[in-house]
XYZ file of C-alpha atoms in Angstrom:
690
model
C 58.106 -48.342 -24.767
C 60.203 -48.075 -27.929
C 58.665 -48.434 -31.426
C 59.876 -47.939 -35.018
C 58.080 -46.054 -37.789
C 58.952 -45.859 -41.500
C 58.916 -42.876 -43.872
C 55.238 -43.492 -44.726
C 54.363 -43.201 -41.041
C 53.471 -46.874 -40.711
C 54.295 -49.019 -37.708
C 57.394 -51.164 -38.426
C 57.897 -52.677 -35.007
C 56.042 -52.283 -31.700
C 56.833 -53.684 -28.233
C 54.508 -56.175 -26.523
C 53.659 -53.661 -23.796
C 52.324 -51.204 -26.407
C 50.184 -53.895 -28.073
C 48.781 -54.805 -24.639
C 48.158 -51.139 -23.893
C 46.236 -50.704 -27.165
C 44.467 -54.058 -26.822
C 45.595 -55.377 -30.248
C 48.170 -57.924 -31.385
C 51.544 -56.757 -32.702
C 50.845 -58.352 -36.110
C 47.633 -56.382 -36.421
C 49.329 -53.114 -35.493
C 52.457 -53.417 -37.707
C 51.837 -51.887 -41.121
C 48.981 -49.695 -39.902
C 49.030 -45.894 -40.072
C 50.461 -44.512 -36.872
C 48.179 -41.456 -36.813
C 45.069 -43.696 -36.739
C 46.022 -44.688 -33.189
C 45.955 -41.116 -31.895
C 42.933 -38.928 -31.162
C 41.665 -37.035 -34.158
C 42.326 -33.561 -32.746
C 46.099 -34.318 -32.497
C 46.580 -36.174 -35.825
C 47.318 -33.129 -37.930
C 49.880 -31.918 -35.401
C 51.581 -35.371 -35.259
C 51.705 -35.674 -39.070
C 53.215 -32.218 -39.311
C 55.920 -33.103 -36.760
C 56.739 -36.351 -38.587
C 57.030 -34.503 -41.879
C 59.560 -32.136 -40.304
C 61.539 -35.134 -38.997
C 61.536 -36.874 -42.377
C 62.597 -33.689 -44.158
C 65.260 -33.071 -41.509
C 63.645 -29.784 -40.501
C 63.913 -30.913 -36.906
C 65.712 -33.711 -35.101
C 62.994 -34.611 -32.578
C 59.716 -33.610 -31.007
C 57.757 -34.356 -27.801
C 54.007 -34.253 -27.371
C 51.472 -35.051 -24.621
C 48.532 -36.653 -26.373
C 46.014 -39.503 -26.243
C 46.068 -42.851 -28.039
C 42.968 -44.823 -28.985
C 42.710 -48.435 -27.865
C 40.765 -51.273 -29.485
C 37.878 -50.586 -27.081
C 37.839 -46.935 -28.267
C 38.976 -45.782 -24.817
C 41.632 -43.035 -24.794
C 45.025 -43.511 -23.127
C 47.118 -40.583 -21.827
C 50.667 -40.836 -23.231
C 53.809 -38.796 -23.835
C 55.132 -39.270 -27.421
C 58.838 -38.557 -28.079
C 60.125 -39.047 -31.676
C 63.555 -38.496 -33.265
C 65.356 -39.308 -36.564
C 68.384 -41.636 -36.154
C 70.594 -41.834 -39.277
C 72.034 -45.320 -38.513
C 68.628 -46.944 -39.154
C 67.999 -45.502 -42.608
C 69.373 -48.579 -44.379
C 66.968 -50.820 -42.498
C 64.002 -48.698 -43.634
C 63.467 -47.159 -40.217
C 62.857 -43.431 -40.451
C 61.533 -42.551 -36.972
C 62.184 -43.928 -33.499
C 59.297 -43.356 -31.088
C 59.272 -43.589 -27.295
C 55.773 -43.867 -25.833
C 55.246 -43.454 -22.065
C 51.903 -44.490 -20.527
C 50.742 -41.573 -18.345
C 47.372 -43.091 -17.420
C 48.170 -43.942 -13.814
C 50.210 -40.801 -13.300
C 47.442 -38.551 -14.626
C 44.837 -40.482 -12.690
C 46.810 -39.904 -9.526
C 47.227 -36.199 -10.320
C 43.508 -35.867 -11.070
C 42.697 -37.712 -7.854
C 44.778 -35.260 -5.871
C 43.272 -32.304 -7.741
C 39.760 -33.666 -7.183
C 40.493 -34.211 -3.517
C 41.712 -30.631 -3.217
C 38.670 -29.372 -5.106
C 36.356 -31.580 -3.068
C 37.935 -30.358 0.155
C 37.589 -26.744 -0.966
C 34.035 -27.356 -2.159
C 33.151 -29.116 1.082
C 34.569 -26.261 3.119
C 32.645 -23.680 1.056
C 29.376 -25.657 1.222
C 29.525 -25.829 5.001
C 26.775 -23.822 6.657
C 29.123 -23.569 9.639
C 32.214 -21.385 9.650
C 35.668 -22.836 8.933
C 39.028 -21.314 9.678
C 42.638 -22.529 9.666
C 45.188 -20.889 11.981
C 48.951 -21.501 12.145
C 50.947 -21.881 15.347
C 51.642 -18.132 15.414
C 47.920 -17.344 15.353
C 47.842 -16.134 11.717
C 44.585 -16.980 9.918
C 45.417 -18.928 6.745
C 42.041 -20.127 5.444
C 38.350 -19.255 5.982
C 35.151 -20.125 4.160
C 32.303 -17.875 3.054
C 30.132 -18.967 5.996
C 32.675 -17.622 8.499
C 32.938 -14.348 6.546
C 29.148 -13.951 6.565
C 29.106 -14.822 10.245
C 31.634 -12.143 11.258
C 30.959 -9.545 8.571
C 34.575 -9.510 7.347
C 35.605 -10.112 3.738
C 37.930 -13.051 3.047
C 40.736 -10.618 2.213
C 40.281 -8.816 5.554
C 40.279 -12.028 7.602
C 43.360 -13.492 5.891
C 45.289 -10.393 6.964
C 44.428 -10.846 10.631
C 45.440 -13.057 13.560
C 43.183 -15.041 15.855
C 44.119 -12.565 18.596
C 42.526 -9.706 16.587
C 39.187 -11.543 16.478
C 39.380 -13.027 19.983
C 40.978 -10.311 22.163
C 40.700 -12.522 25.272
C 43.050 -15.149 23.718
C 46.816 -14.870 24.425
C 49.763 -16.549 22.645
C 50.233 -18.730 25.754
C 46.596 -19.846 25.501
C 47.211 -20.644 21.832
C 50.257 -22.836 22.655
C 48.371 -24.642 25.439
C 45.552 -25.304 22.995
C 47.991 -26.793 20.452
C 49.566 -29.010 23.119
C 46.145 -30.177 24.264
C 45.032 -30.952 20.687
C 48.183 -33.010 20.092
C 47.151 -35.246 22.991
C 43.380 -35.371 22.478
C 43.226 -34.979 18.671
C 40.021 -32.848 18.851
C 38.336 -30.564 21.328
C 34.900 -28.906 21.623
C 34.917 -25.247 22.575
C 32.729 -22.189 23.085
C 34.477 -18.900 22.345
C 33.729 -15.253 21.719
C 34.754 -13.706 18.385
C 34.453 -9.989 17.652
C 32.445 -9.162 14.488
C 33.380 -6.434 12.047
C 30.589 -4.288 13.547
C 32.160 -4.689 17.003
C 29.526 -7.002 18.486
C 30.435 -10.205 20.324
C 29.556 -13.482 18.580
C 29.082 -16.577 20.718
C 30.588 -19.501 18.742
C 30.518 -23.225 19.402
C 32.773 -25.602 17.505
C 35.316 -28.379 17.234
C 39.078 -27.850 16.873
C 41.676 -30.309 15.530
C 45.471 -30.060 15.132
C 46.898 -30.637 11.636
C 50.572 -31.380 11.044
C 51.912 -30.194 7.708
C 55.388 -29.929 6.231
C 55.595 -26.261 7.240
C 54.288 -26.663 10.805
C 51.276 -27.320 12.992
C 47.892 -25.747 12.227
C 44.608 -25.576 14.126
C 41.494 -26.198 12.007
C 38.108 -25.286 13.447
C 34.454 -25.742 12.453
C 32.362 -23.174 14.348
C 28.673 -22.403 14.593
C 27.140 -19.078 15.580
C 25.078 -19.814 18.695
C 24.558 -16.180 19.707
C 20.869 -16.225 18.830
C 20.448 -19.758 20.210
C 21.938 -18.764 23.547
C 19.771 -15.657 23.645
C 16.716 -17.815 22.981
C 17.734 -20.291 25.670
C 18.185 -17.486 28.153
C 14.792 -16.148 27.141
C 13.238 -19.628 27.410
C 14.618 -19.942 30.912
C 12.998 -16.649 31.800
C 9.838 -17.757 29.979
C 9.709 -21.029 31.912
C 9.816 -19.138 35.191
C 7.300 -16.680 33.806
C 4.947 -19.484 32.646
C 5.063 -21.067 36.061
C 4.145 -17.761 37.663
C 1.555 -17.150 34.948
C -0.219 -20.458 35.624
C -0.394 -19.529 39.273
C -1.734 -16.035 38.622
C -3.958 -16.464 35.521
C -7.740 -16.294 35.784
C -8.060 -19.337 33.498
C -8.064 -22.730 35.133
C -5.254 -25.251 34.541
C -5.562 -29.037 34.951
C -2.859 -31.698 34.468
C -4.052 -35.323 34.419
C -2.706 -38.710 33.377
C -4.202 -40.943 30.680
C -6.539 -42.542 33.238
C -7.984 -39.189 34.242
C -6.246 -38.916 37.608
C -5.685 -35.242 38.410
C -1.979 -34.557 38.965
C -1.998 -30.784 39.378
C -4.233 -27.702 39.148
C -3.713 -23.990 39.558
C -5.444 -21.719 42.108
C -7.906 -20.424 39.472
C -9.374 -23.890 38.867
C -9.521 -24.613 42.576
C -11.546 -21.448 43.031
C -13.857 -22.351 40.119
C -14.921 -25.699 41.591
C -14.475 -24.891 45.282
C -11.968 -27.647 46.094
C -8.415 -27.247 47.394
C -5.460 -28.380 45.282
C -4.824 -31.274 47.695
C -8.448 -32.429 47.421
C -8.397 -32.278 43.603
C -5.148 -34.275 43.415
C -7.049 -37.179 44.995
C -9.883 -36.984 42.441
C -10.413 -37.923 38.790
C -11.760 -35.879 35.880
C -14.729 -38.276 35.704
C -15.829 -37.292 39.221
C -16.061 -33.645 38.143
C -17.395 -34.024 34.574
C -21.183 -33.588 34.394
C -21.710 -33.087 30.655
C -20.011 -36.054 28.898
C -20.129 -39.809 29.519
C -17.103 -42.119 29.338
C -17.537 -42.833 25.635
C -17.782 -39.128 24.763
C -14.700 -38.341 26.876
C -12.794 -41.061 25.011
C -13.788 -39.497 21.661
C -12.534 -36.076 22.839
C -9.152 -37.535 23.865
C -8.961 -39.423 20.561
C -9.543 -36.187 18.610
C -6.848 -34.448 20.683
C -4.407 -37.255 19.801
C -5.202 -36.854 16.079
C -5.271 -33.053 15.849
C -3.024 -32.035 18.755
C -5.692 -29.860 20.351
C -9.455 -29.899 20.781
C -11.784 -27.165 22.053
C -15.242 -27.769 23.506
C -17.771 -26.616 26.100
C -18.491 -28.724 29.161
C -19.647 -28.533 32.777
C -17.859 -29.495 36.004
C -19.572 -30.018 39.352
C -18.362 -27.692 42.064
C -18.137 -28.577 45.753
C -21.739 -27.374 46.206
C -23.022 -29.747 43.521
C -23.802 -26.983 41.002
C -22.700 -26.953 37.371
C -19.856 -24.646 36.370
C -20.017 -24.086 32.594
C -16.509 -24.187 31.132
C -14.939 -23.335 27.793
C -12.165 -25.944 27.511
C -9.019 -26.523 25.470
C -7.415 -29.983 25.687
C -3.879 -30.941 24.592
C -1.885 -34.168 24.955
C 1.842 -34.049 25.832
C 4.466 -36.761 26.336
C 4.893 -37.877 29.912
C 7.232 -40.304 31.648
C 7.867 -43.627 29.844
C 5.807 -42.505 26.811
C 2.643 -42.228 28.901
C 0.649 -39.249 27.572
C -0.453 -36.492 29.901
C -3.602 -34.432 29.465
C -3.228 -30.644 29.756
C -6.465 -28.698 30.009
C -7.124 -24.974 30.163
C -10.637 -23.951 31.167
C -12.484 -20.670 31.459
C -15.585 -20.166 33.576
C -18.270 -18.892 31.180
C -21.241 -19.524 33.478
C -21.975 -15.813 33.835
C -21.497 -15.286 30.084
C -23.911 -18.108 29.249
C -26.532 -16.660 31.583
C -25.998 -13.269 29.927
C -26.272 -14.820 26.461
C -29.561 -16.461 27.450
C -30.858 -13.085 28.612
C -29.700 -11.487 25.351
C -31.442 -14.241 23.421
C -34.649 -13.637 25.341
C -34.262 -9.889 24.721
C -33.752 -10.490 20.981
C -36.847 -12.647 20.867
C -38.866 -9.892 22.543
C -37.329 -7.338 20.147
C -38.194 -9.522 17.179
C -41.795 -9.824 18.389
C -42.092 -6.042 18.747
C -40.426 -5.267 15.407
C -42.507 -7.856 13.578
C -45.674 -5.819 14.134
C -44.009 -2.397 13.786
C -45.784 -0.276 11.125
C -42.397 1.013 9.992
C -40.465 -1.259 7.610
C -37.386 -2.760 9.354
C -34.614 -4.693 7.575
C -31.530 -6.392 9.088
C -28.562 -7.232 6.890
C -25.306 -9.126 7.455
C -22.876 -7.911 4.840
C -25.098 -7.566 1.767
C -27.420 -10.433 2.744
C -30.874 -9.776 4.230
C -31.317 -11.840 7.428
C -34.564 -10.368 8.805
C -37.577 -8.322 7.645
C -40.816 -7.440 9.381
C -44.324 -7.551 7.947
C -44.138 -3.903 6.861
C -41.246 -4.758 4.500
C -43.263 -7.630 3.005
C -46.154 -5.216 2.414
C -43.811 -2.610 0.908
C -42.376 -5.175 -1.491
C -45.782 -6.594 -2.333
C -45.540 -10.180 -1.016
C -46.530 -12.278 1.970
C -43.563 -14.678 1.743
C -40.372 -13.957 3.719
C -38.440 -16.353 1.476
C -38.774 -13.882 -1.406
C -36.661 -11.361 0.573
C -34.788 -13.052 3.465
C -31.629 -14.780 2.239
C -31.449 -12.556 -0.852
C -28.931 -9.788 -1.459
C -30.049 -6.286 -0.499
C -28.927 -4.834 -3.842
C -31.535 -6.948 -5.676
C -34.231 -4.608 -4.301
C -32.372 -1.320 -4.879
C -32.657 0.761 -8.049
C -29.508 0.207 -10.209
C -28.580 3.905 -10.029
C -28.497 3.785 -6.195
C -26.558 0.528 -5.713
C -23.102 2.137 -5.503
C -24.415 4.457 -2.781
C -25.691 1.439 -0.823
C -22.359 -0.408 -1.261
C -20.483 2.616 0.089
C -22.801 2.809 3.130
C -22.330 -0.916 3.834
C -18.527 -0.632 3.588
C -18.529 2.245 6.053
C -20.756 0.366 8.517
C -18.624 -2.771 8.246
C -15.559 -0.632 9.061
C -17.270 0.535 12.262
C -18.431 3.910 10.942
C -21.838 5.588 10.850
C -23.944 7.012 8.040
C -26.540 9.837 7.969
C -30.056 9.117 6.656
C -30.174 8.554 2.901
C -32.797 8.726 0.164
C -32.916 5.536 -1.924
C -35.158 4.035 -4.573
C -36.757 0.657 -3.769
C -37.925 -1.774 -6.449
C -41.253 -3.435 -5.641
C -42.154 -6.905 -6.872
C -44.362 -5.445 -9.638
C -41.536 -3.181 -10.861
C -42.889 -0.001 -9.261
C -40.257 2.362 -7.834
C -40.836 3.713 -4.321
C -38.748 6.452 -2.711
C -37.473 5.630 0.784
C -35.765 7.596 3.534
C -33.414 5.101 5.195
C -32.077 5.353 8.761
C -29.412 2.742 9.527
C -27.451 1.740 12.606
C -25.461 -1.237 13.852
C -27.300 -3.862 15.912
C -26.933 -7.374 17.372
C -29.171 -10.141 16.023
C -28.891 -13.772 17.131
C -25.292 -13.190 18.219
C -24.339 -11.528 14.909
C -23.291 -7.952 14.268
C -25.810 -6.682 11.733
C -27.050 -3.423 10.220
C -30.590 -2.408 11.139
C -32.353 -0.109 8.681
C -35.717 1.586 9.212
C -37.413 2.432 5.905
C -39.825 5.367 5.580
C -41.818 5.531 2.353
C -41.508 9.180 1.230
C -42.720 8.662 -2.338
C -45.627 11.137 -1.964
C -43.312 13.753 -0.440
C -40.742 13.328 -3.230
C -43.380 13.588 -5.959
C -44.865 16.714 -4.307
C -41.412 18.255 -4.017
C -40.811 17.588 -7.691
C -44.088 19.283 -8.624
C -43.092 22.326 -6.521
C -39.643 22.419 -8.158
C -41.252 22.150 -11.591
C -43.634 25.028 -10.770
C -40.727 27.105 -9.424
C -38.745 26.464 -12.590
C -41.681 27.637 -14.676
C -41.911 30.824 -12.591
C -38.182 31.414 -12.987
C -38.519 31.069 -16.746
C -41.444 33.475 -16.631
C -39.473 35.984 -14.553
C -36.551 35.740 -16.980
C -38.955 36.520 -19.775
C -40.300 39.522 -17.808
C -36.752 40.872 -17.334
C -36.094 40.305 -21.012
C -39.238 42.141 -22.131
C -38.696 45.009 -19.660
C -35.169 45.400 -21.007
C -36.446 45.378 -24.582
C -39.211 47.900 -23.814
C -36.764 50.195 -22.008
C -34.414 49.879 -24.971
C -37.238 50.939 -27.318
C -38.080 53.959 -25.138
C -34.389 54.838 -24.848
C -33.994 54.525 -28.595
C -36.969 56.804 -29.276
C -35.535 59.434 -26.949
C -32.162 59.162 -28.612
C -33.826 59.731 -32.007
C -35.639 62.768 -30.591
C -32.327 64.189 -29.406
C -30.884 63.768 -32.865
C -33.715 65.677 -34.521
C -34.565 68.367 -31.967
C -33.183 71.915 -32.361
C -33.856 72.761 -28.720
C -30.565 72.300 -26.824
C -32.267 72.396 -23.432
C -34.714 69.696 -24.510
C -31.891 67.665 -26.014
C -30.025 67.821 -22.716
C -33.043 66.677 -20.696
C -33.780 63.884 -23.169
C -30.145 62.717 -23.060
C -30.277 62.556 -19.258
C -33.557 60.631 -19.383
C -32.588 58.058 -21.988
C -29.258 57.508 -20.181
C -31.201 56.768 -16.995
C -33.508 54.424 -18.887
C -30.489 52.786 -20.524
C -28.991 52.192 -17.046
C -32.179 50.450 -15.851
C -32.258 48.391 -19.065
C -28.676 47.333 -18.437
C -29.714 46.072 -14.968
C -32.582 44.019 -16.400
C -30.342 42.661 -19.151
C -27.808 41.548 -16.534
C -30.553 39.926 -14.456
C -31.833 38.104 -17.546
C -28.361 36.741 -18.299
C -27.555 35.955 -14.644
C -28.038 32.458 -13.165
C -29.779 34.021 -10.148
C -32.843 36.180 -10.693
C -32.485 37.860 -7.298
C -28.790 38.725 -6.870
C -26.138 40.017 -9.256
C -22.404 40.727 -9.173
C -22.637 44.518 -9.031
C -18.863 45.101 -9.179
C -18.854 43.449 -12.620
C -21.603 45.843 -13.805
C -19.843 49.080 -12.774
C -17.404 49.176 -15.700
C -20.196 48.527 -18.218
C -22.287 51.408 -16.826
C -19.340 53.839 -16.821
C -18.371 52.877 -20.400
C -21.995 53.435 -21.478
C -22.037 56.999 -20.032
C -18.657 57.889 -21.583
C -19.837 56.601 -24.948
C -23.097 58.544 -24.736
C -21.206 61.805 -24.139
C -18.401 60.950 -26.562
C -15.941 61.140 -23.665
C -13.987 57.932 -24.239
C -10.711 59.838 -23.672
C -11.436 60.153 -19.954
C -9.014 57.990 -17.954
C -10.916 55.746 -15.526
C -9.374 53.730 -12.675
C -11.215 51.062 -10.708
C -10.764 49.522 -7.252
C -13.672 47.110 -7.091
C -14.123 44.421 -4.457
C -16.722 41.677 -5.099
C -20.132 42.994 -4.047
C -23.403 41.110 -4.585
C -26.632 43.173 -4.593
C -30.305 42.352 -4.916
C -32.153 43.821 -7.880
C -33.951 46.205 -5.477
C -30.566 47.661 -4.430
C -28.821 47.364 -7.786
C -31.200 49.623 -9.773
C -31.100 52.708 -7.466
C -27.352 52.263 -6.905
C -26.762 52.080 -10.672
C -28.923 55.177 -11.286
C -26.947 57.136 -8.695
C -23.704 55.981 -10.368
C -25.111 57.125 -13.728
C -26.024 60.576 -12.383
C -22.619 61.155 -10.756
C -20.565 60.033 -13.780
C -22.818 62.011 -16.169
C -22.371 65.196 -14.076
C -18.582 64.693 -13.962
C -18.340 64.296 -17.734
C -20.766 67.054 -18.606
C -19.949 69.719 -16.001
C -16.663 68.784 -14.287
C -14.211 68.232 -17.170
C -13.041 71.027 -19.452
C -10.755 68.787 -21.478
C -11.334 65.037 -21.663
C -7.673 64.276 -22.442
C -6.598 65.274 -18.892
C -9.763 64.088 -17.166
C -9.481 61.362 -14.534
C -12.270 59.427 -12.960
C -11.773 57.002 -10.027
C -14.323 54.490 -8.736
C -14.054 52.330 -5.623
C -16.546 49.883 -4.153
C -16.134 47.712 -1.071
C -18.220 46.030 1.616
C -17.586 45.822 5.391
C -19.900 44.187 7.925
C -22.840 44.264 5.510
C -22.351 47.941 4.567
C -21.677 48.812 0.901
C -19.385 51.800 0.318
C -19.313 53.329 -3.233
C -16.929 56.231 -3.873
C -16.703 58.236 -7.137
C -13.927 60.845 -7.524
C -12.892 63.129 -10.402
C -10.230 65.771 -10.980
C -12.650 68.198 -12.587
C -13.493 71.787 -11.692
C -15.589 70.745 -8.707
C -19.173 71.594 -7.758
C -19.741 75.124 -6.456
C -20.808 75.342 -2.820
C -24.090 77.166 -3.593
C -25.211 74.320 -5.861
C -24.458 71.721 -3.167
C -26.339 73.881 -0.602
C -29.360 74.234 -2.919
C -29.143 70.790 -4.537
C -32.868 70.137 -4.128
C -33.407 72.729 -6.877
C -31.918 70.388 -9.489
C -33.535 67.232 -10.834
C -30.299 65.191 -10.743
C -29.554 65.844 -7.060
C -33.208 65.401 -6.121
C -33.264 62.049 -7.923
C -30.041 60.893 -6.165
C -31.461 61.853 -2.738
C -34.669 59.942 -3.450
C -32.734 56.867 -4.588
C -30.465 57.084 -1.495
C -33.542 57.187 0.737
C -34.879 54.152 -1.118
C -31.589 52.363 -0.240
C -31.851 53.500 3.419
C -28.390 54.886 2.845
C -26.302 58.037 3.145
C -25.065 60.228 0.262
C -22.130 62.588 0.819
C -20.954 65.133 -1.813
C -17.789 67.176 -1.414
C -16.630 69.661 -4.004
C -15.761 73.345 -4.672
C -14.394 75.405 -7.484
C -10.945 75.466 -5.847
C -11.091 71.953 -4.397
C -9.599 70.274 -7.450
C -12.436 67.819 -8.077
C -15.519 66.213 -6.629
C -15.944 63.250 -4.247
C -19.309 61.466 -4.032
C -19.719 58.714 -1.425
C -22.744 56.435 -1.169
C -23.124 54.134 1.858
C -26.051 51.717 2.387
C -26.840 48.336 4.003
C -26.681 45.297 1.702
C -29.956 43.375 1.686
C -28.322 40.238 0.254
C -25.679 40.063 3.017
């Protein structure tokens, strides 16, 4: 279509085809601005191109754009404009050729959409798709096929069909192509090898496609590996079910809608005492002894609505006796839409007789427990389901309704409820619990102390927890009074230890003052020994006063304090002391004599054994084996002369140590000589607290 445009970019002449394309008359178009007929986003570009034409900056231009028709619909066009000099005198500045591209673009878009739709369809397929050329090269696959085989698209497109199906040969491929040319499509089942090396059983349809570059085979395939495995298993299962029906202990009955028995298994024959052949000539109604025709109809109706119905019934056996059955009824489709009735039954006659005996036993148990003087409670979960008269009396009521049906925790002291919950959880999990002490809230608010013994029991067919309650309030209160009295005595004994320690400290202090003021060295020495002994006993009582136990004390912790006290008293802090002390617990009866012996030995070492304190060494070791305490004290002093050891009863210190050792029922060993390089004292005695 050829049109003319003047310098002002107004239409000068337009062809009829263009006016028809735009939907306006030629008269209406001529004189209008050309750019108004193009889409707004291209107007600036078109005006710029026209300006270059008018100013001779360019001779022509071409543009793919859209024009706007009278109905505001856009029209795809190609606009070609140029500046012809021979028309300048006639006022024509631009010649425009306009080609309608609507149909062409629509066709292109249709093809593109078809390609996209084909690709989209292929990708949306849940089944696998692959395209193979005549040489066996794989040209196209979809994501479903990649997921199916475990290969990526890139890996598959670099393979041939022979790589994935090793059993296929090029000759097979050519025969398949020839066959597809004749039959157009073909259903197949093939084996493809997955990326992991496993065989995939595929079922699909193949077609031959002729293209410009040759013949291709397109296939839609479905992975039926799992399906085939299931079918094989179902086949086995069908055989198994048939054998199972013949061997199961549950009875099996197959009947038509009229109740005619079609088949039974050996178990049902044995239940009722008829042979299979005899039963196949009978009806369900002849055997049923529990339901009438109307009730049987209602059971079948319920089975039709729900698919399955379970109930208890009775069938007459060949001897005319009732066989109690637990039944399950199902309807299945038969021939020509006639439903068939499938029934499975279990003989529960013996169980019902046993249940009746259990019920009678429970009734006897309930009668016995009702009058039991001990309070008995049965709970299911946290709910009380039974109490005897003793529980009513304990609570302070004569009405069962005030307890039965209520939650157990309502009657338990708030501080004990978590303990009860824990016991219930353990019982419900199948565990056991030892007896427990709990507080029970009576109706009047009084708190009673109970000793509770619980165990699992059966009650009216339910698994329950049976608890026997013993009121131990008087025992608890008496125990508390004893504990209170004992606490008072402990406080009193602590006070005694405290006062003894204080009194010994006073006596020790007086002696120490006497030493300071006496001019008699011999008296001062004896007083120092005495107040040091008293100080040692005071230290024991002080430790007992501070100790949690008034009977036993950690003696190994006391040793260092006693040694430091002796060294301080004799101003011998320079003496080097080493300790090897294992934990030893002594009673006060053993601790005092042992401490006094320790005091005597260390005092003798400091006063008589060391010439110079700077080089003096003292070593103490205490240990216990099999209830025997072993205390060893060693020094590097001058040693004790043999004649003193032989005549040690002549000295007060040795005499005192022997007396204290005898009090401990122990053994005291002293080794030392002037040339022995020190003294070793070893005290061994049985531990009363062991």
